[in-house]
């Protein structure tokens, strides 16, 4: 995995009081901090009002991958608890599915892994 992208709003509650969005944000920001602090990786980050992109140069080493996989595991747990509000999607898998005609449609808030 080389990164992740978070987009949209979960719709669980109004912006500013949405625990689902807060949980997703905390995991993503923790991943960025972990990459910087423990992996010495300066990830490329794009932070916009309704989206966030995190990309690790050349995929990073094993420690960087562990940080990303840990964040994705947490995001998948949130998606399992709030399936109407969060979708975790593997972009590489989606591209393979799209080529075979089985593309999935994202819900309101999507977390995509690269």
Short mmCIF file of C-alpha atoms in Angstrom, two decimals:
data_model
loop_
_atom_site.label_atom_id
_atom_site.label_comp_id
_atom_site.label_asym_id
_atom_site.label_seq_id
_atom_site.Cartn_x
_atom_site.Cartn_y
_atom_site.Cartn_z
CA UNK A 1 0.00 0.00 0.00
CA UNK A 2 1.27 3.46 -0.84
CA UNK A 3 -1.36 5.60 0.84
CA UNK A 4 -4.96 6.36 1.57
CA UNK A 5 -7.61 8.90 0.75
CA UNK A 6 -10.54 9.99 2.90
CA UNK A 7 -13.38 11.90 1.29
CA UNK A 8 -16.88 13.06 2.07
CA UNK A 9 -18.73 13.40 5.35
CA UNK A 10 -20.08 10.39 7.21
CA UNK A 11 -23.48 11.94 7.83
CA UNK A 12 -23.64 10.40 11.31
CA UNK A 13 -24.12 13.86 12.84
CA UNK A 14 -23.61 17.49 11.88
CA UNK A 15 -20.08 18.63 11.08
CA UNK A 16 -18.24 19.50 14.28
CA UNK A 17 -20.17 16.96 16.34
CA UNK A 18 -19.72 13.81 14.28
CA UNK A 19 -17.93 11.10 16.28
CA UNK A 20 -17.49 8.93 13.19
CA UNK A 21 -15.67 11.69 11.29
CA UNK A 22 -13.65 12.47 14.41
CA UNK A 23 -12.57 8.84 14.74
CA UNK A 24 -11.55 8.62 11.08
CA UNK A 25 -9.64 11.90 11.33
CA UNK A 26 -7.84 10.77 14.49
CA UNK A 27 -6.65 7.57 12.83
CA UNK A 28 -5.45 9.31 9.68
CA UNK A 29 -3.64 12.06 11.58
CA UNK A 30 -2.08 9.45 13.89
CA UNK A 31 -0.81 7.56 10.83
CA UNK A 32 0.82 10.73 9.49
CA UNK A 33 2.44 11.39 12.88
CA UNK A 34 3.59 7.76 13.17
CA UNK A 35 5.16 7.86 9.72
CA UNK A 36 7.03 11.06 10.56
CA UNK A 37 8.09 10.15 14.09
CA UNK A 38 8.80 6.42 13.99
CA UNK A 39 9.52 5.75 10.32
CA UNK A 40 11.25 9.01 9.40
CA UNK A 41 8.98 9.18 6.35
CA UNK A 42 7.67 12.51 5.16
CA UNK A 43 4.42 11.46 3.55
CA UNK A 44 2.80 13.63 0.92
CA UNK A 45 -0.34 15.06 2.48
CA UNK A 46 -3.20 16.97 0.87
CA UNK A 47 -5.64 18.33 3.45
CA UNK A 48 -8.86 19.88 2.12
CA UNK A 49 -12.16 20.62 3.91
CA UNK A 50 -13.89 17.37 2.85
CA UNK A 51 -10.95 15.21 1.81
CA UNK A 52 -7.54 14.10 2.98
CA UNK A 53 -4.87 12.27 0.99
CA UNK A 54 -1.82 10.56 2.41
CA UNK A 55 0.82 9.05 0.15
CA UNK A 56 4.08 7.36 1.17
CA UNK A 57 6.99 7.76 -1.26
CA UNK A 58 7.66 4.47 -3.07
CA UNK A 59 5.40 2.64 -0.62
CA UNK A 60 7.81 3.04 2.31
CA UNK A 61 9.60 0.32 4.27
CA UNK A 62 8.14 -2.40 6.51
CA UNK A 63 7.60 0.01 9.41
CA UNK A 64 5.77 2.49 7.18
CA UNK A 65 3.62 -0.33 5.85
CA UNK A 66 2.86 -1.40 9.42
CA UNK A 67 1.70 2.12 10.29
CA UNK A 68 -0.52 2.28 7.19
CA UNK A 69 -1.94 -1.21 7.77
CA UNK A 70 -2.67 -0.36 11.42
CA UNK A 71 -4.56 2.78 10.36
CA UNK A 72 -6.50 0.80 7.75
CA UNK A 73 -7.35 -1.84 10.35
CA UNK A 74 -8.78 0.87 12.60
CA UNK A 75 -10.70 2.41 9.70
CA UNK A 76 -12.11 -1.01 8.80
CA UNK A 77 -13.26 -1.44 12.41
CA UNK A 78 -15.05 1.92 12.24
CA UNK A 79 -16.64 0.91 8.92
CA UNK A 80 -17.81 -2.37 10.48
CA UNK A 81 -19.44 -0.46 13.35
CA UNK A 82 -20.92 2.26 11.13
CA UNK A 83 -21.50 0.58 7.73
CA UNK A 84 -24.07 3.17 6.63
CA UNK A 85 -21.58 5.96 7.19
CA UNK A 86 -18.11 4.70 6.21
CA UNK A 87 -16.83 2.62 3.32
CA UNK A 88 -13.26 1.31 3.13
CA UNK A 89 -12.29 0.47 -0.41
CA UNK A 90 -9.08 -0.92 -1.89
CA UNK A 91 -8.50 1.15 -5.04
CA UNK A 92 -6.26 -1.47 -6.62
CA UNK A 93 -9.00 -4.06 -6.06
CA UNK A 94 -11.65 -1.66 -7.39
CA UNK A 95 -9.63 -1.08 -10.54
CA UNK A 96 -9.31 -4.84 -11.05
CA UNK A 97 -13.07 -5.23 -10.48
CA UNK A 98 -13.87 -2.37 -12.85
CA UNK A 99 -11.91 -4.11 -15.58
CA UNK A 100 -14.10 -7.19 -15.04
CA UNK A 101 -17.31 -5.13 -14.83
CA UNK A 102 -17.80 -5.41 -11.06
CA UNK A 103 -17.08 -1.84 -9.90
CA UNK A 104 -18.39 -0.88 -6.47
CA UNK A 105 -20.08 2.43 -5.64
CA UNK A 106 -18.82 4.42 -2.65
CA UNK A 107 -21.19 5.53 0.11
CA UNK A 108 -21.30 9.01 1.68
CA UNK A 109 -17.86 8.87 3.29
CA UNK A 110 -15.17 6.76 1.68
CA UNK A 111 -11.72 5.71 2.78
CA UNK A 112 -9.70 4.45 -0.17
CA UNK A 113 -6.38 2.67 0.10
CA UNK A 114 -3.77 2.78 -2.65
#
